[in-house]
Coordinates of C-alpha atoms and ligand atoms in Angstrom, one line a residue:
X141 CA 115.5 135.2 106.8
X142 CA 118.9 133.5 107.6
X143 CA 119.7 131.1 110.4
X144 CA 122.8 129.1 111.0
X145 CA 120.9 125.9 112.0
X146 CA 117.4 125.3 110.7
X147 CA 115.3 122.6 112.5
X148 CA 112.1 121.4 110.9
X149 CA 110.0 119.8 113.7
X150 CA 109.4 120.2 117.4
X151 CA 109.2 116.6 118.5
X152 CA 111.9 114.7 120.4
X153 CA 114.2 114.6 117.4
X154 CA 114.1 118.3 116.5
X155 CA 114.1 119.7 120.0
X156 CA 117.0 117.5 121.2
X157 CA 119.1 118.5 118.3
X158 CA 118.3 122.2 118.6
X159 CA 119.1 122.2 122.3
X160 CA 122.5 120.6 121.8
X161 CA 123.6 123.0 119.0
X162 CA 122.3 126.0 120.9
X163 CA 124.3 125.0 124.0
X164 CA 127.4 124.4 122.0
X165 CA 127.2 127.6 120.0
X166 CA 125.6 130.4 122.1
X167 CA 126.6 132.9 119.4
X168 CA 125.0 131.1 116.5
X169 CA 121.3 131.3 115.5
X170 CA 118.9 128.3 115.6
X171 CA 115.4 128.4 114.2
X172 CA 112.8 125.6 114.8
X173 CA 109.8 125.5 112.6
X174 CA 106.6 123.6 113.4
X175 CA 103.4 123.5 111.4
X176 CA 100.9 123.8 114.2
X177 CA 101.3 124.3 117.9
X178 CA 104.8 123.7 119.2
X179 CA 103.8 120.5 121.2
X180 CA 101.5 119.0 118.6
X181 CA 103.7 116.1 117.6
X182 CA 103.7 112.3 117.6
X183 CA 106.1 112.6 120.5
X184 CA 103.4 114.2 122.7
X185 CA 101.2 111.1 122.4
X186 CA 103.9 108.5 123.2
X187 CA 102.6 106.4 126.1
X188 CA 104.6 103.2 126.8
X189 CA 107.9 104.9 127.3
X190 CA 111.6 104.7 126.2
X191 CA 113.6 101.5 126.1
X192 CA 117.0 101.4 127.7
X193 CA 119.3 99.0 129.6
X194 CA 119.0 100.6 133.0
X195 CA 119.0 97.5 135.2
X196 CA 122.4 96.1 134.4
X197 CA 122.0 93.2 136.9
X198 CA 119.0 91.7 135.2
X199 CA 119.4 93.2 131.7
X200 CA 122.3 93.6 129.2
X201 CA 123.1 95.5 126.0
X202 CA 123.3 92.1 124.3
X203 CA 119.8 91.2 125.3
X204 CA 118.4 94.5 124.0
X205 CA 120.4 94.2 120.8
X206 CA 119.1 90.7 120.3
X207 CA 115.5 91.7 120.9
X208 CA 115.8 94.5 118.4
X209 CA 117.4 92.2 115.7
X210 CA 114.7 89.5 116.2
X211 CA 111.9 92.1 115.8
X212 CA 113.6 93.5 112.7
X213 CA 113.4 90.1 111.0
X214 CA 116.8 90.1 109.4
X215 CA 116.8 93.7 108.0
X216 CA 118.3 95.7 110.9
X217 CA 121.8 97.1 110.4
X218 CA 123.6 95.4 113.4
X219 CA 126.2 98.1 113.8
X220 CA 123.4 100.7 114.1
X221 CA 121.5 98.6 116.6
X222 CA 124.6 98.4 118.7
X223 CA 125.2 102.1 118.5
X224 CA 121.6 102.9 119.6
X225 CA 121.4 100.4 122.4
X226 CA 124.8 101.3 123.9
X227 CA 124.7 105.1 123.4
X228 CA 121.0 105.3 124.3
X229 CA 121.6 105.0 128.0
X230 CA 123.7 108.2 128.0
X231 CA 121.0 110.0 126.1
X232 CA 118.3 108.9 128.6
X233 CA 120.5 110.3 131.4
X234 CA 120.8 113.6 129.6
X235 CA 117.0 113.8 129.3
X236 CA 116.7 113.1 133.0
X237 CA 119.3 115.8 133.7
X238 CA 117.2 118.3 131.6
X239 CA 114.3 117.5 134.0
X240 CA 112.3 114.6 132.7
X241 CA 110.6 112.6 135.4
X242 CA 110.3 108.8 135.1
X243 CA 108.3 106.7 137.5
X244 CA 110.2 105.2 140.4
X245 CA 109.5 102.5 143.1
X246 CA 109.1 103.6 146.7
X247 CA 112.8 102.6 147.2
X248 CA 113.9 105.0 144.4
X249 CA 114.6 102.6 141.6
X250 CA 113.1 103.2 138.2
X251 CA 110.0 101.2 137.5
X252 CA 110.8 99.4 134.2
X253 CA 107.9 98.3 132.1
X254 CA 107.7 95.4 129.6
X255 CA 106.3 95.5 126.0
X256 CA 106.0 93.1 123.1
X257 CA 109.3 91.6 121.8
X258 CA 111.3 92.6 124.9
X259 CA 112.9 89.8 126.8
X260 CA 113.4 92.0 129.9
X261 CA 111.6 94.8 131.6
X262 CA 113.4 97.9 130.3
X263 CA 110.9 100.6 129.5
X264 CA 111.2 103.9 131.4
X265 CA 107.9 105.7 131.6
X266 CA 106.0 108.6 133.1
X267 CA 102.7 106.9 133.9
X268 CA 101.0 106.5 130.5
X269 CA 101.9 109.9 129.2
X270 CA 105.6 109.6 128.7
X271 CA 105.7 111.6 125.5
X272 CA 103.9 114.5 127.1
X273 CA 106.5 114.6 129.8
X274 CA 109.3 114.6 127.2
X275 CA 107.8 117.5 125.2
X276 CA 107.3 119.5 128.4
X277 CA 110.9 118.9 129.5
X278 CA 112.4 119.8 126.1
X279 CA 110.2 122.8 125.4
X280 CA 111.0 124.2 128.8
X281 CA 114.7 123.8 128.1
X282 CA 114.4 125.3 124.7
X283 CA 112.7 128.4 126.1
X284 CA 115.8 129.1 128.2
X285 CA 118.0 129.3 125.2
X286 CA 118.1 132.9 123.9
X287 CA 119.7 131.8 120.6
X288 CA 116.8 129.6 119.6
X289 CA 113.7 131.0 117.8
X290 CA 110.7 128.6 117.7
X291 CA 108.2 129.6 115.0
X292 CA 104.9 127.7 115.2
X293 CA 102.2 127.7 112.5
X294 CA 104.8 127.7 109.8
X295 CA 104.4 125.1 107.1
X296 CA 107.6 124.0 105.3
X297 CA 106.8 123.6 101.6
X298 CA 110.1 122.4 100.1
X299 CA 113.8 122.2 100.7
X300 CA 115.9 124.4 98.5
X301 CA 118.6 122.8 96.4
X302 CA 120.5 123.6 93.1
X303 CA 117.2 122.8 91.3
X304 CA 115.9 126.2 92.6
X305 CA 119.0 127.9 91.2
X306 CA 118.1 126.7 87.7
X307 CA 120.3 123.5 87.6
X308 CA 119.1 120.1 86.5
X309 CA 119.1 117.9 89.5
X310 CA 118.4 114.2 89.2
X311 CA 118.9 111.1 91.4
X312 CA 122.3 110.7 89.8
X313 CA 123.5 114.3 90.6
X314 CA 126.5 113.6 92.9
X315 CA 126.5 116.6 95.3
X316 CA 122.9 117.8 95.8
X317 CA 123.1 120.5 98.5
X318 CA 120.4 121.9 100.8
X319 CA 120.4 125.7 101.2
X320 CA 117.3 126.1 103.4
X321 CA 113.6 125.9 102.8
X322 CA 110.5 127.7 101.4
X323 CA 107.8 128.2 104.0
X324 CA 104.2 129.2 104.1
X325 CA 103.9 131.5 107.1
X326 CA 100.4 130.9 108.4
X327 CA 100.4 134.1 110.4
X328 CA 100.9 136.3 107.4
X329 CA 99.8 133.8 104.7
X330 CA 102.9 134.6 102.8
X331 CA 105.5 132.3 101.2
X332 CA 109.0 133.2 102.4
X333 CA 112.5 131.6 102.1
X334 CA 114.7 130.7 104.9
X335 CA 118.4 130.1 104.1
X336 CA 120.4 128.0 106.5
X337 CA 123.9 126.6 106.7
X338 CA 122.6 123.3 108.1
X339 CA 119.1 121.9 108.0
X340 CA 117.8 119.2 110.3
X341 CA 114.7 117.5 109.1
X342 CA 112.8 116.0 112.1
X343 CA 109.3 116.1 110.5
X344 CA 107.9 112.9 112.0
X345 CA 105.8 110.1 110.6
X346 CA 103.0 109.5 108.1
X347 CA 100.2 107.6 109.9
X348 CA 97.6 109.9 108.4
X349 CA 97.9 108.2 105.0
X350 CA 95.6 105.6 106.6
X351 CA 92.0 105.9 107.7
X352 CA 92.7 104.7 111.2
X353 CA 95.9 105.7 112.9
X354 CA 97.2 106.5 116.3
X355 CA 99.1 109.5 114.8
X356 CA 97.8 113.1 115.2
X357 CA 96.8 115.2 112.1
X358 CA 100.4 116.6 111.6
X359 CA 101.7 113.1 110.6
X360 CA 101.4 113.5 106.9
X361 CA 104.9 112.4 105.8
X362 CA 106.0 115.9 104.6
X363 CA 109.7 115.4 105.3
X364 CA 109.9 112.2 103.2
X365 CA 107.9 113.7 100.4
X366 CA 110.2 116.8 100.3
X367 CA 113.3 114.8 100.2
X368 CA 111.9 112.5 97.5
X369 CA 111.1 115.6 95.4
X370 CA 114.6 116.9 96.0
X371 CA 116.0 113.6 94.6
X372 CA 117.3 112.4 98.0
X373 CA 117.3 108.7 99.0
X374 CA 114.3 107.1 100.6
X375 CA 114.2 103.4 101.8
X376 CA 112.1 100.6 103.3
X377 CA 108.8 102.5 103.0
X378 CA 106.8 99.3 102.8
X379 CA 107.3 98.7 106.6
X380 CA 104.4 100.5 108.1
X381 CA 103.8 99.4 111.7
X382 CA 100.2 98.8 112.8
X383 CA 99.8 99.1 116.6
X384 CA 97.7 96.1 117.7
X385 CA 95.6 97.9 120.3
X386 CA 94.1 101.3 119.4
X387 CA 90.8 101.9 121.2
X388 CA 87.9 101.1 118.9
X389 CA 85.2 103.8 119.0
X390 CA 82.5 103.5 116.4
X391 CA 82.6 106.4 114.0
X392 CA 85.9 107.8 115.2
X393 CA 88.3 108.3 112.3
X394 CA 91.5 110.3 112.0
X395 CA 93.4 109.8 115.3
X396 CA 92.5 106.8 117.4
X397 CA 93.3 106.7 121.1
X398 CA 96.1 104.3 121.9
X399 CA 96.0 101.6 124.6
X400 CA 99.7 101.1 125.3
X401 CA 101.3 97.8 124.9
X402 CA 102.5 98.3 128.5
X403 CA 99.0 97.2 129.5
X404 CA 99.7 93.8 128.0
X405 CA 103.2 94.0 129.6
X406 CA 101.4 94.3 133.0
X407 CA 99.1 91.3 132.3
X408 CA 96.3 92.5 129.9
X409 CA 95.0 89.6 127.7
X410 CA 93.6 89.8 124.2
X411 CA 90.3 87.9 123.7
X412 CA 88.1 87.4 120.7
X413 CA 84.3 87.7 120.5
X414 CA 84.0 84.3 122.1
X415 CA 86.1 85.3 125.0
X416 CA 89.0 83.1 123.9
X417 CA 92.5 84.2 124.7
X418 CA 93.6 83.6 121.1
X419 CA 97.2 84.7 121.1
X420 CA 98.5 81.4 122.3
X421 CA 97.3 79.9 119.0
X422 CA 99.6 82.3 117.1
X423 CA 102.9 82.6 119.0
X424 CA 104.6 81.2 122.1
X425 CA 105.1 84.7 123.4
X426 CA 101.3 85.1 123.3
X427 CA 100.2 88.7 124.0
X428 CA 103.8 89.9 124.2
X429 CA 104.9 88.7 120.8
X430 CA 106.3 91.4 118.5
X431 CA 103.8 93.8 117.1
X432 CA 103.6 92.5 113.5
X433 CA 102.6 89.1 114.8
X434 CA 100.0 90.4 117.3
X435 CA 98.5 92.9 114.8
X436 CA 98.2 90.1 112.1
X437 CA 96.6 87.7 114.7
X438 CA 94.0 90.3 115.6
X439 CA 93.3 91.1 112.0
X440 CA 92.8 87.4 111.4
X441 CA 90.4 87.0 114.4
X442 CA 88.4 90.0 113.2
X443 CA 88.1 88.5 109.7
X444 CA 87.1 85.1 111.0
X445 CA 84.5 86.5 113.3
X446 CA 83.4 89.3 111.0
X447 CA 83.9 91.9 113.7
X448 CA 85.6 95.3 113.8
X449 CA 87.5 94.7 117.0
X450 CA 88.7 92.3 119.6
X451 CA 88.9 92.8 123.4
X452 CA 91.7 93.7 125.8
X453 CA 90.8 92.2 129.1
X454 CA 92.2 94.0 132.2
X455 CA 89.5 92.9 134.6
X456 CA 91.8 90.5 136.5
X457 CA 94.6 93.0 136.9
X458 CA 95.4 94.8 140.2
X459 CA 93.1 97.8 139.8
X460 CA 95.1 100.0 142.1
X461 CA 98.3 99.4 140.1
X462 CA 96.4 99.9 136.9
X463 CA 95.2 103.3 138.1
X464 CA 98.8 104.2 139.1
X465 CA 100.4 103.2 135.8
X466 CA 97.6 104.0 133.3
X467 CA 95.5 106.9 134.7
X468 CA 95.0 108.5 131.3
X469 CA 93.8 105.3 129.7
X470 CA 91.5 104.6 132.6
X471 CA 90.0 108.1 132.4
X472 CA 89.6 107.9 128.6
X473 CA 87.8 104.5 128.9
X474 CA 85.6 105.8 131.7
X475 CA 84.7 108.8 129.5
X476 CA 83.1 106.5 127.0
X477 CA 81.4 104.2 129.5
X478 CA 84.1 101.5 129.9
X479 CA 85.0 100.6 133.4
X480 CA 88.2 98.6 133.0
X481 CA 87.6 96.7 136.2
X482 CA 84.3 95.4 134.9
X483 CA 84.4 95.8 131.1
X484 CA 86.7 94.6 128.4
X485 CA 88.2 97.3 126.2
X486 CA 87.4 97.0 122.4
X487 CA 90.6 97.4 120.4
X488 CA 91.7 97.1 116.8
X489 CA 95.0 97.7 115.0
X490 CA 95.8 101.2 113.6
X491 CA 98.6 102.6 111.5
X492 CA 101.2 103.7 114.0
X493 CA 104.8 104.1 112.8
X494 CA 106.8 104.3 109.7
X495 CA 110.0 102.1 109.9
X496 CA 111.4 103.4 106.6
X497 CA 112.1 106.9 105.5
X498 CA 114.9 109.2 104.5
X499 CA 118.0 107.1 104.3
X500 CA 120.7 108.4 106.8
X501 CA 124.2 107.2 107.7
X502 CA 125.5 106.6 111.2
X503 CA 125.9 110.4 111.7
X504 CA 122.3 111.3 110.6
X505 CA 123.5 112.6 107.2
X506 CA 121.1 112.2 104.3
X507 CA 122.2 111.8 100.7
X508 CA 121.8 115.6 100.3
X509 CA 124.7 117.6 101.7
X510 CA 124.1 119.8 104.7
X511 CA 120.8 118.1 105.3
X512 CA 120.4 115.8 108.3
X513 CA 117.4 113.7 109.3
X514 CA 116.4 112.3 112.6
X515 CA 113.4 110.7 114.3
X516 CA 110.5 109.0 112.6
X517 CA 111.1 110.5 109.2
X518 CA 114.6 109.0 109.0
X519 CA 115.6 105.4 108.2
X520 CA 118.8 104.7 110.1
X521 CA 118.8 100.9 109.8
X522 CA 117.7 100.4 113.4
X523 CA 114.3 98.9 112.9
X524 CA 114.7 96.8 109.8
X525 CA 111.4 95.2 108.9
X526 CA 109.7 95.9 112.2
X527 CA 110.4 98.3 115.1
X528 CA 110.8 96.9 118.6
X529 CA 108.4 98.8 120.9
X530 CA 109.7 101.9 122.6
X531 CA 112.9 102.0 120.5
X532 CA 111.9 105.1 118.5
X533 CA 112.2 107.8 121.1
X534 CA 115.6 106.2 121.9
X535 CA 116.6 106.2 118.2
X536 CA 115.6 109.9 117.8
X537 CA 117.7 111.0 120.8
X538 CA 120.8 108.9 119.7
X539 CA 120.7 110.2 116.1
X540 CA 119.9 113.8 117.0
X541 CA 123.0 113.7 119.2
X542 CA 125.1 112.1 116.4
X543 CA 123.8 114.6 113.9
X544 CA 124.8 117.4 116.4
X545 CA 128.3 116.0 116.7
X546 CA 128.7 115.8 112.9
X547 CA 127.2 119.2 112.2
X548 CA 129.3 121.1 114.7
X549 CA 132.3 120.1 112.7
X550 CA 130.6 120.7 109.4
X551 CA 129.3 124.2 110.0
X552 CA 132.7 125.8 110.6
X553 CA 133.4 126.0 106.8
X554 CA 129.9 126.7 105.5
X555 CA 128.5 129.9 104.0
X556 CA 125.0 131.0 103.2
X557 CA 123.8 130.6 99.6
X558 CA 122.6 134.1 98.7
X559 CA 121.2 133.6 95.2
X560 CA 118.0 131.9 96.0
X561 CA 115.0 133.2 94.0
X562 CA 111.7 134.0 95.6
X563 CA 108.9 131.3 95.4
X564 CA 107.3 131.4 92.0
X565 CA 103.5 131.6 92.3
X566 CA 102.9 132.9 88.8
X567 CA 99.6 131.8 87.3
X568 CA 98.1 130.4 90.5
X569 CA 94.7 131.5 91.8
X570 CA 92.8 131.0 95.1
X571 CA 91.2 127.6 95.5
X572 CA 87.6 127.5 94.4
X573 CA 86.4 124.2 96.0
X574 CA 87.8 122.5 99.1
X575 CA 85.9 119.3 98.1
X576 CA 88.6 118.7 95.4
X577 CA 91.1 118.2 98.3
X578 CA 88.9 116.6 100.9
X579 CA 87.4 114.0 98.6
X580 CA 90.9 113.0 97.3
X581 CA 92.1 112.7 100.9
X582 CA 89.2 110.3 101.7
X583 CA 90.0 108.2 98.7
X584 CA 93.6 108.0 99.5
X585 CA 93.0 106.9 103.1
X586 CA 90.5 104.3 102.0
X587 CA 92.6 102.8 99.3
X588 CA 95.7 102.6 101.6
X589 CA 93.6 101.0 104.4
X590 CA 91.9 98.5 102.2
X591 CA 94.7 97.6 99.8
X592 CA 97.9 98.3 101.6
X593 CA 97.1 97.5 105.2
X594 CA 98.4 94.7 107.5
X595 CA 97.8 92.0 104.9
X596 CA 98.6 92.7 101.2
X597 CA 98.7 90.9 97.9
X598 CA 99.9 91.7 94.4
X599 CA 96.5 92.4 93.0
X600 CA 95.6 94.9 95.8
X601 CA 99.0 96.6 95.4
X602 CA 98.5 96.9 91.7
X603 CA 95.0 98.4 92.1
X604 CA 96.4 100.8 94.8
X605 CA 99.0 101.9 92.3
X606 CA 96.6 102.6 89.6
X607 CA 94.3 104.7 91.8
X608 CA 97.2 106.6 93.2
X609 CA 98.2 107.5 89.7
X610 CA 94.9 109.2 89.1
X611 CA 95.0 111.0 92.5
X612 CA 98.5 112.1 91.7
X613 CA 97.6 113.5 88.3
X614 CA 94.6 115.3 89.5
X615 CA 96.4 116.8 92.5
X616 CA 99.4 117.9 90.5
X617 CA 97.1 119.8 88.1
X618 CA 95.4 121.4 91.0
X619 CA 98.7 122.3 92.7
X620 CA 100.0 123.9 89.5
X621 CA 97.1 126.3 89.2
X622 CA 96.2 127.0 92.9
X623 CA 97.7 129.2 95.6
X624 CA 99.3 126.8 98.1
X625 CA 97.6 125.9 101.3
X626 CA 98.6 123.4 104.0
X627 CA 95.7 121.2 103.1
X628 CA 96.7 121.0 99.4
X629 CA 100.4 120.5 100.3
X630 CA 99.7 117.8 102.8
X631 CA 97.5 116.0 100.3
X632 CA 100.2 116.2 97.7
X633 CA 102.8 114.9 100.3
X634 CA 100.6 112.1 101.4
X635 CA 100.0 110.9 97.8
X636 CA 103.8 110.9 97.3
X637 CA 104.4 108.9 100.5
X638 CA 101.6 106.5 99.7
X639 CA 103.1 105.9 96.3
X640 CA 106.5 105.2 98.0
X641 CA 104.9 102.7 100.3
X642 CA 103.1 100.9 97.5
X643 CA 106.1 101.0 95.2
X644 CA 108.4 99.5 97.9
X645 CA 105.8 96.9 98.7
X646 CA 105.6 95.9 95.1
X647 CA 109.4 95.7 94.9
X648 CA 109.6 93.3 97.9
X649 CA 108.8 89.9 96.5
X650 CA 108.5 88.2 99.9
X651 CA 106.8 88.5 103.2
X652 CA 109.0 90.0 105.9
X653 CA 108.4 91.7 109.2
X654 CA 105.6 94.2 108.8
X655 CA 105.2 93.5 105.1
X656 CA 103.0 90.5 104.7
X657 CA 102.0 89.6 101.1
X658 CA 99.8 86.5 100.7
X659 CA 101.3 85.9 97.3
X660 CA 104.7 85.3 99.0
X661 CA 103.6 83.7 102.3
X662 CA 107.1 82.9 103.6
X663 CA 110.2 85.2 104.3
X664 CA 112.7 84.5 101.6
X665 CA 116.5 85.1 101.7
X666 CA 116.3 88.4 99.8
X667 CA 117.5 90.4 102.9
X668 CA 117.9 93.8 101.3
X669 CA 116.4 97.3 101.6
X670 CA 114.1 98.8 99.0
X671 CA 115.8 102.1 98.0
X672 CA 113.8 104.6 96.0
Ligands
FAD857 P1 107.2 114.2 115.9 O1 107.3 114.1 117.3 O2 106.0 113.7 115.2 O3 107.4 115.7 115.4 C1 107.2 116.1 114.1 C2 107.3 117.6 114.0 O4 107.5 118.0 112.6 C3 106.1 118.4 114.5 O5 106.5 119.5 115.2 C4 105.5 118.9 113.2 O6 104.7 120.1 113.3 C5 106.7 119.1 112.3 N1 106.4 119.1 110.9 C6 106.0 118.1 110.1 N2 105.8 118.5 108.8 C7 106.1 119.8 108.8 C8 106.0 120.8 107.8 N3 105.7 120.6 106.6 N4 106.3 122.1 108.2 C9 106.7 122.4 109.5 N5 106.8 121.5 110.5 C10 106.4 120.2 110.1 N6 107.7 105.5 120.5 C11 108.4 105.1 121.6 O7 109.6 104.9 121.5 N7 107.7 104.8 122.8 C12 106.4 105.0 122.9 O8 105.9 104.8 124.0 C13 105.7 105.5 121.8 N8 104.3 105.6 121.9 C14 103.6 106.2 120.9 C15 102.3 106.4 121.0 C16 101.6 107.1 120.0 C17 100.1 107.4 120.1 C18 102.3 107.5 118.8 C19 101.6 108.2 117.7 C20 103.6 107.2 118.6 C21 104.3 106.5 119.7 N9 105.7 106.3 119.6 C22 106.4 105.8 120.6 C23 106.4 106.7 118.4 C24 107.1 108.0 118.7 O9 106.3 108.8 119.5 C25 107.5 108.8 117.5 O10 108.1 108.0 116.5 C26 108.4 109.9 117.8 O11 107.9 110.7 118.8 C27 108.6 110.8 116.6 O12 109.3 111.9 117.0 P2 109.8 113.0 115.9 O13 110.6 114.0 116.6 O14 110.5 112.2 114.8 O15 108.5 113.5 115.2
SIN858 C1 102.9 101.8 123.2 O1 102.9 102.5 124.2 O2 102.3 100.8 123.1 C2 103.6 102.4 122.0 C3 105.0 102.1 122.2 C4 105.7 102.4 120.9 O3 105.1 102.7 119.8 O4 107.0 102.2 120.9

């Protein structure tokens, strides 16, 4: 199969990019690949909303820029922060023009929410299901474009470069090029190749490398792992953001339900087992301090009290307003017997967002030619050591737009690479035992949660590294001899991503932002990215 533009991922980053190129070039072909259902993405689960300077009387670009820089703890690229904040408003307006509905006051003004680290109310939202509204809007717009083909249940295995043509490709090879991808078509169970002039990688995050995460099952870091295998540049992987308030439900693993930070923005208060509003002991911004600070404070309270959760108290809040803004959260809590007007909500931190990823420039270009990256799998320089809440949907739209601008100029002179060999499956046989995969996955999640979580130290990182070595060796052996499956490939990708997180964490000899190492308790003046 050949396609002019190939888009991997059907979240906000992939869909925005596809829509723009399709509208610009009605005669060119665009193919979107997604590994499960088309709307099963991190995007769909976004709750709080999208940050943007919409109220120019109260808010300003400078304030949003400053808040982003403060959260990023010295590692943001200031020029990129300015681009995202200033261009973001136009991107939000495009989304509204495509049909996205954001909540308004009775007098027609947008209701702007507040979240941790924001000095002003600037979060546009659609109740507490903002991401679902964005997916709906974008998928509807995509369906109207006759030159876009969206293929679901299609697992991308690897990007194709000169390596597949038989050339030696290393990290120092100057002009690595992307010619398309190999896929496992889950409908036919066949491995196929898709050649493309331009490939956009919008494959999302990696929360699934941890035992407890707000991310759905698709978030296994495939994009980062593929680019790393292809010898592309990856950076800042140690900065994994833990959301402070995932709903604690005994026995629930995999994907935890999020209690949006906007609840604290509307007045929700964190309390420990003794009922104490503990955040004032940790930061003057209390419950609305940046996420790294709140998550570490909760972690500390849980350790002091020997508990698995703290509480989010919403009992004093206006219950009518709570119902209006957070109907989904209220219904979820009620479904497990928690009436938010009478009961406090048990919450604990969960892996939520990967700040690092595939290194891109200001046009979304990766270090591999004709390969762009946008959204959570990319590292643009916006987030630095810690992402400001609700900045990621904005970042995805801004860089998908910039990638679109860059790629429309680039595609004019590009030709398909026609010499790509078929996938080589020689010597592989059907898997005998799934336990070899499922047990390794359990071990991986456990070691990442226990050794590479909110608080780290050198000994834990060292141990994590050693255990990952063994998992890597066993999984590579299995991969060499087994017919590929999504489960095996995801495990392999997650081991690679976990290795990148640990390696970057070991390289950073300081505590900064989301990376807190008790052997280096204070932020130093190192101030540079970890590039792998
Ligand atoms: P995704 O939306 O995750 O899409 C990834 C796509 O890649 C999927 O279609 C997937 O199938 C595909 N894919 C991955 N690997 C493969 C493969 N091997 N083969 C084929 N396809 C593949 N951010 C905010 O700014 N505001 C919020 O309020 C907010 N709330 C959040 C709440 C939750 C619960 C979560 C989990 C995240 C939240 N975030 C929020 C973060 C934000 O939602 C994500 O960072 C963003 O949606 C990522 O978009 P994306 O397009 O990069 O990736
Ligand atoms: C939330 O709604 O709390 C999540 C916001 C985000 O991750 O940006």
